[in-house]
Amino acid sequence: MKPGLVRSSRYSPGNMDRESLEALFVGRESVMADAVNRLSHSAAHKGEKHYLLLVGPRGSGKTHFVALAYHRIRARFDLEQLQKKPRIAFLNEEEWGVASYLDFLVRILRALATESPVLLQKIEEIYAKFVSAPHNAEELAERVISDHVGEGTLVLICENLNDLFDGLGEEGQKRWRAFVQETGNWAILATTPRLFPAVTQQQNPFYGFFAIRELKGLSYETAHALLVKKALHDGQETLARFLVTPIGRARIRAVHHLAAGNHRAYVILYDFLDRQSLDDLVVPFMHMVDDLTPYYQDRMRQLPPAQRKIVEFLCQTPKPIAVKQVASSCLMSQQTAAKQLLELGHAGFIRRIPIGRQTFCELAEPLMRICIEVKDNRTEHFRLFVEFLRHWFSSREIEQRVTVLETTQHSHVLDTVHLKEALRCSRSDATEPFVAALRREGLLCLEKKDYRGLAAIQEKLVGEGGQAADYHWYVFALNELRDTGAATGVAAEAVEKYPDDHRLLFDFAEALFAEKKYGQAAHNLERAIALDPSEAIYHCMYVSMLLRLKRYEDAVGAARHSLTLHPTHWHSYDQMSEALIKLNRKQEAEREITSLLEREPNTVGAILCAAHYYLSQQDAERALPLAARAVELEPKNADARFARGGAHFDVGAFQAASEDFRFVISINPLSVGTHCRLSDTLIHLEDYTGAILAAEQLLKLDPMHVHGYVVIGHAMLALNRTEEAFAALGKLLAYKNVAALRDGADIASLYGNSELAMKLILKAEEAGPSNADVWDVQAAVFARRGEFDQAWQALETAMGLNSALPKSLRELLRREAAVAPLSGVVSRLRKAGITPERPEIRRSVVEGIAAAMTESVARYGPVYLGPWATDSRELYEPTALGEILTLFVINVVKNLRGSIEEWEFALTGLRDSLAGIKECVIPISLLAAAARFDKLQDRKALLQLPLEQRQLLQDVLPSLAEIDGIAATSRATAT
């Protein structure tokens, strides 16, 4: 059949089209690339020819390989457009008619004639010459080939070279070798199921002629890729999706056990992969037996009697067996058996396994047992099918099927026989091949952090009886997937079944902790600690639970106890510091940290505890040198670099922070927290594209870490990608993450999407009604909407929850001052009791009032400054008034709206209202000088100010530098 006519073939892949060959090619790309490159090089360079021999047992994919190689080589020749066109002779897979050298030459010419029909006439001439002068026919055939190839290259592709050499005979081999050497324009790609004397023995003409490439059996992973590709190629997308799941991969292991790396066997066994019931397995299995029996029987017939006897014995032996036992069971000497086994190994019939001084042997292809079992009248079942059932089903599933067949009327005698035998075998050797395959897949899922796949595997294992370890990994996977409800349910079932397993009690506590059921979590953890008090992580989590329960005194005691058991468990110091701070024992917490540093001045863990403490107290100035010291001691310590990055971030050194966070990610690319910090850092660096990439990676690592949507929204708004930005922020509505909802609302409000901002902040209020920051942002959102009554109500709620002044005050005051007189703002502050005299809010009040005054002047001019001063003198103490005025002056001189007359009137009002308050004299003088300079271009007004006062304005009035230069010149001249 002409190549390229079919899309799929079990036994003749050479007839498949190139697209199908490419789609189903797996595992041998490097060998293929080498072959194509060598043959293409041979065609392009005179005198540099390559001869490749692929060695692999029958069914190993040799035909598929050379068929695809033929297509790729042709495509390469077409692409390169060589001046001297190469000729390709692609012989049939089985050239049964080669019984002489002349036969061989004619077969080459027939292959060349597929592209050059003119050769058919030449072939007829060769036949005629053979009739008239047989001894001249070979010379004519050689001349026709040489004339047709000319100065180009003849690329010969042939299979089963061993059979061709048998047909050529010793004399024909010599003639061909001489012809190749004389012409020098041959390149060859050949295959053989095994090496043979003509190419391995030194006295033969083709010894050392071929570069040999072994085609090894398919590994499990390569076989898996083949079967997935075949499912996609056949249009079975549902099956393809199933095969890439852990359960599907476990099913493929059953197929892999039977196929044992044989390429053809996988294609034959492929029919089983989307079947679950026994009825669906029997029919295709029997079809497979019918298909393969002639194939394997033919292979047996090719073996010498002694080797045939050994293979027959191994077919009846399911496990590897020692050479000595093979010899005794086959009634031959150990030396004879060893020699025959060695030859069978080279031929690909058996696999030899050396262990110490002994060698064990087994069939290379378990499916070969078919040819023995199908003729064995002593058993009523196929042992191979029984073995397949044990790899396809668990013993529990087999037992269930036996029960169903025994309790219902049926006619499936064959099913019952095989199932009962499979169950008997499972009970006798106590092995579970399918369960073992599931556990192996579970380990792979764990290594790849495929927690969804791990959960599916462990669910199946728990259903199969469930050892304690199966429950542990099931709960672990569910916790990693944030499926806390399911994790709690499975953990509860596990603890009921294994009440004294401390690890399961810990798993249960961890699941309860994730559901914020801290009391129940602590109870189970106490039980785990009682069973195994040596586990540091148990004590660590117990302290975390006590902190959540606000049992701070108990948390301090538990942390101290943990440190007596594990003095270098540094996180316990972090927990103890947190508890002491909650108890308002900050000095004691600092003493603990100081004492720790004195005891362990050069220990990175201790230094980082101190850095963490100061970072928690917003004292980055003290945290930074500690974190830097930790990095100095251990430059590659990810925790140290992360702490230093956090300190750099807090002091505003964002470039340095980004470098630290990137270093941590280079060591631990799966660190969710580091990707989060990096995305925030890149926002501050205005690297918005980088921030988006970091946030997307964050969400990929942890889809529940929805702060990533906040970063993406913020960055896209900065890049004017408004629609995408609000779509990202809108995704937050599907979650109950208070912080993310709050931040998203703030950003949406700032960029003018009031409707989305309200949805987000109301969802945040619903999720966290006692969170002061939520009410703080809600106040800002209302203020930006101009709804000031609601804004002040939200602000007062926030202050009731947190004594510190909310951040929204400045925004609220500024917004209200833009639409209302300053006197209204003052009355609002008086009513709310917000004054600078409260030390915890002083700076916020000063900045808020100064911002409100600046906004008022920008909108209305200075008209309301005098009345504000009258009202504020009664409300604020002198130092606060001086600070407010100074900050206001620095802000307002950039935009002194209004005429000089309005400013002089306002300044008079300020002086009259604030007369006698010395803290206000300098800011009023600064404002008066700036107003005259701005409105009248009166430089002398600024020069009348002392240098130190002018310096207060130098950042906002660049022209001061010129004025100071004139003043300096005048002083120098006078001198």
mmCIF file of N, CA, C and O in Angstrom, residues 120-156:
data_model
loop_
_atom_site.group_PDB
_atom_site.id
_atom_site.type_symbol
_atom_site.label_atom_id
_atom_site.label_comp_id
_atom_site.label_asym_id
_atom_site.label_seq_id
_atom_site.Cartn_x
_atom_site.Cartn_y
_atom_site.Cartn_z
ATOM 1 N N LEU A 120 10.727 2.031 -14.851
ATOM 2 C CA LEU A 120 10.013 0.771 -15.062
ATOM 3 C C LEU A 120 10.481 0.101 -16.360
ATOM 4 O O LEU A 120 10.621 -1.137 -16.428
ATOM 5 N N GLN A 121 10.724 0.912 -17.394
ATOM 6 C CA GLN A 121 11.237 0.364 -18.647
ATOM 7 C C GLN A 121 12.635 -0.222 -18.456
ATOM 8 O O GLN A 121 12.968 -1.292 -18.992
ATOM 9 N N LYS A 122 13.452 0.464 -17.654
ATOM 10 C CA LYS A 122 14.804 -0.027 -17.373
ATOM 11 C C LYS A 122 14.760 -1.362 -16.641
ATOM 12 O O LYS A 122 15.599 -2.245 -16.877
ATOM 13 N N ILE A 123 13.775 -1.493 -15.724
ATOM 14 C CA ILE A 123 13.645 -2.743 -14.973
ATOM 15 C C ILE A 123 13.304 -3.888 -15.927
ATOM 16 O O ILE A 123 13.843 -5.006 -15.812
ATOM 17 N N GLU A 124 12.445 -3.617 -16.908
ATOM 18 C CA GLU A 124 12.110 -4.634 -17.893
ATOM 19 C C GLU A 124 13.360 -5.040 -18.685
ATOM 20 O O GLU A 124 13.553 -6.221 -19.029
ATOM 21 N N GLU A 125 14.222 -4.080 -18.980
ATOM 22 C CA GLU A 125 15.469 -4.384 -19.695
ATOM 23 C C GLU A 125 16.367 -5.288 -18.863
ATOM 24 O O GLU A 125 17.068 -6.171 -19.396
ATOM 25 N N ILE A 126 16.368 -5.062 -17.534
ATOM 26 C CA ILE A 126 17.182 -5.913 -16.656
ATOM 27 C C ILE A 126 16.661 -7.344 -16.685
ATOM 28 O O ILE A 126 17.441 -8.313 -16.762
ATOM 29 N N TYR A 127 15.314 -7.486 -16.646
ATOM 30 C CA TYR A 127 14.744 -8.828 -16.723
ATOM 31 C C TYR A 127 15.124 -9.498 -18.051
ATOM 32 O O TYR A 127 15.465 -10.707 -18.092
ATOM 33 N N ALA A 128 15.063 -8.728 -19.127
ATOM 34 C CA ALA A 128 15.421 -9.286 -20.438
ATOM 35 C C ALA A 128 16.894 -9.697 -20.477
ATOM 36 O O ALA A 128 17.257 -10.756 -21.014
ATOM 37 N N LYS A 129 17.753 -8.859 -19.910
ATOM 38 C CA LYS A 129 19.187 -9.158 -19.870
ATOM 39 C C LYS A 129 19.437 -10.438 -19.067
ATOM 40 O O LYS A 129 20.295 -11.253 -19.424
ATOM 41 N N PHE A 130 18.646 -10.628 -17.968
ATOM 42 C CA PHE A 130 18.825 -11.812 -17.145
ATOM 43 C C PHE A 130 18.511 -13.078 -17.953
ATOM 44 O O PHE A 130 19.171 -14.115 -17.805
ATOM 45 N N VAL A 131 17.533 -12.988 -18.841
ATOM 46 C CA VAL A 131 17.163 -14.156 -19.647
ATOM 47 C C VAL A 131 18.267 -14.485 -20.649
ATOM 48 O O VAL A 131 18.637 -15.648 -20.859
ATOM 49 N N SER A 132 18.848 -13.442 -21.251
ATOM 50 C CA SER A 132 19.849 -13.667 -22.306
ATOM 51 C C SER A 132 21.262 -13.848 -21.750
ATOM 52 O O SER A 132 22.025 -14.676 -22.247
ATOM 53 N N ALA A 133 21.619 -13.047 -20.699
ATOM 54 C CA ALA A 133 22.985 -13.136 -20.141
ATOM 55 C C ALA A 133 22.913 -12.876 -18.640
ATOM 56 O O ALA A 133 23.135 -11.745 -18.190
ATOM 57 N N PRO A 134 22.556 -13.878 -17.851
ATOM 58 C CA PRO A 134 22.334 -13.680 -16.408
ATOM 59 C C PRO A 134 23.502 -13.015 -15.690
ATOM 60 O O PRO A 134 23.308 -12.196 -14.803
ATOM 61 N N HIS A 135 24.755 -13.349 -16.098
ATOM 62 C CA HIS A 135 25.920 -12.808 -15.391
ATOM 63 C C HIS A 135 26.089 -11.306 -15.635
ATOM 64 O O HIS A 135 26.815 -10.631 -14.909
ATOM 65 N N ASN A 136 25.408 -10.749 -16.665
ATOM 66 C CA ASN A 136 25.522 -9.311 -16.937
ATOM 67 C C ASN A 136 24.358 -8.493 -16.353
ATOM 68 O O ASN A 136 24.382 -7.257 -16.387
ATOM 69 N N ALA A 137 23.336 -9.163 -15.843
ATOM 70 C CA ALA A 137 22.147 -8.452 -15.344
ATOM 71 C C ALA A 137 22.477 -7.584 -14.126
ATOM 72 O O ALA A 137 21.974 -6.462 -13.988
ATOM 73 N N GLU A 138 23.347 -8.092 -13.228
ATOM 74 C CA GLU A 138 23.711 -7.310 -12.042
ATOM 75 C C GLU A 138 24.435 -6.024 -12.426
ATOM 76 O O GLU A 138 24.174 -4.942 -11.880
ATOM 77 N N GLU A 139 25.357 -6.141 -13.396
ATOM 78 C CA GLU A 139 26.099 -4.957 -13.836
ATOM 79 C C GLU A 139 25.153 -3.922 -14.442
ATOM 80 O O GLU A 139 25.297 -2.717 -14.219
ATOM 81 N N LEU A 140 24.167 -4.417 -15.212
ATOM 82 C CA LEU A 140 23.210 -3.493 -15.815
ATOM 83 C C LEU A 140 22.383 -2.797 -14.729
ATOM 84 O O LEU A 140 22.164 -1.572 -14.792
ATOM 85 N N ALA A 141 21.961 -3.545 -13.721
ATOM 86 C CA ALA A 141 21.160 -2.962 -12.646
ATOM 87 C C ALA A 141 21.959 -1.903 -11.893
ATOM 88 O O ALA A 141 21.450 -0.816 -11.573
ATOM 89 N N GLU A 142 23.247 -2.222 -11.627
ATOM 90 C CA GLU A 142 24.101 -1.241 -10.933
ATOM 91 C C GLU A 142 24.256 0.020 -11.781
ATOM 92 O O GLU A 142 24.217 1.140 -11.263
ATOM 93 N N ARG A 143 24.425 -0.171 -13.114
ATOM 94 C CA ARG A 143 24.619 0.979 -13.999
ATOM 95 C C ARG A 143 23.357 1.831 -14.065
ATOM 96 O O ARG A 143 23.427 3.069 -14.076
ATOM 97 N N VAL A 144 22.183 1.199 -14.100
ATOM 98 C CA VAL A 144 20.921 1.960 -14.131
ATOM 99 C C VAL A 144 20.790 2.807 -12.874
ATOM 100 O O VAL A 144 20.400 3.984 -12.921
ATOM 101 N N ILE A 145 21.127 2.206 -11.718
ATOM 102 C CA ILE A 145 21.054 2.961 -10.456
ATOM 103 C C ILE A 145 22.023 4.128 -10.481
ATOM 104 O O ILE A 145 21.679 5.273 -10.133
ATOM 105 N N SER A 146 23.264 3.862 -10.910
ATOM 106 C CA SER A 146 24.277 4.927 -10.931
ATOM 107 C C SER A 146 23.891 6.049 -11.878
ATOM 108 O O SER A 146 24.045 7.240 -11.563
ATOM 109 N N ASP A 147 23.366 5.673 -13.053
ATOM 110 C CA ASP A 147 22.963 6.700 -14.017
ATOM 111 C C ASP A 147 21.799 7.528 -13.486
ATOM 112 O O ASP A 147 21.749 8.756 -13.683
ATOM 113 N N HIS A 148 20.865 6.873 -12.807
ATOM 114 C CA HIS A 148 19.700 7.589 -12.296
ATOM 115 C C HIS A 148 20.087 8.549 -11.168
ATOM 116 O O HIS A 148 19.600 9.689 -11.118
ATOM 117 N N VAL A 149 20.987 8.118 -10.299
ATOM 118 C CA VAL A 149 21.404 8.969 -9.173
ATOM 119 C C VAL A 149 22.347 10.057 -9.654
ATOM 120 O O VAL A 149 22.307 11.197 -9.170
ATOM 121 N N GLY A 150 23.176 9.743 -10.641
ATOM 122 C CA GLY A 150 24.116 10.722 -11.167
ATOM 123 C C GLY A 150 25.092 11.172 -10.093
ATOM 124 O O GLY A 150 25.642 10.355 -9.337
ATOM 125 N N GLU A 151 25.307 12.486 -10.019
ATOM 126 C CA GLU A 151 26.231 13.023 -9.013
ATOM 127 C C GLU A 151 25.525 13.346 -7.695
ATOM 128 O O GLU A 151 26.123 13.915 -6.789
ATOM 129 N N GLY A 152 24.252 12.997 -7.631
ATOM 130 C CA GLY A 152 23.516 13.217 -6.389
ATOM 131 C C GLY A 152 23.761 12.095 -5.387
ATOM 132 O O GLY A 152 24.732 11.350 -5.470
ATOM 133 N N THR A 153 22.867 11.979 -4.431
ATOM 134 C CA THR A 153 22.994 10.974 -3.370
ATOM 135 C C THR A 153 21.790 10.051 -3.404
ATOM 136 O O THR A 153 20.653 10.493 -3.588
ATOM 137 N N LEU A 154 22.030 8.754 -3.221
ATOM 138 C CA LEU A 154 20.951 7.778 -3.101
ATOM 139 C C LEU A 154 20.701 7.523 -1.617
ATOM 140 O O LEU A 154 21.578 7.002 -0.919
ATOM 141 N N VAL A 155 19.543 7.931 -1.139
ATOM 142 C CA VAL A 155 19.159 7.706 0.260
ATOM 143 C C VAL A 155 18.292 6.448 0.295
ATOM 144 O O VAL A 155 17.171 6.435 -0.217
ATOM 145 N N LEU A 156 18.822 5.396 0.898
ATOM 146 C CA LEU A 156 18.103 4.127 0.992
ATOM 147 C C LEU A 156 17.499 3.991 2.387
ATOM 148 O O LEU A 156 18.205 4.114 3.398
#
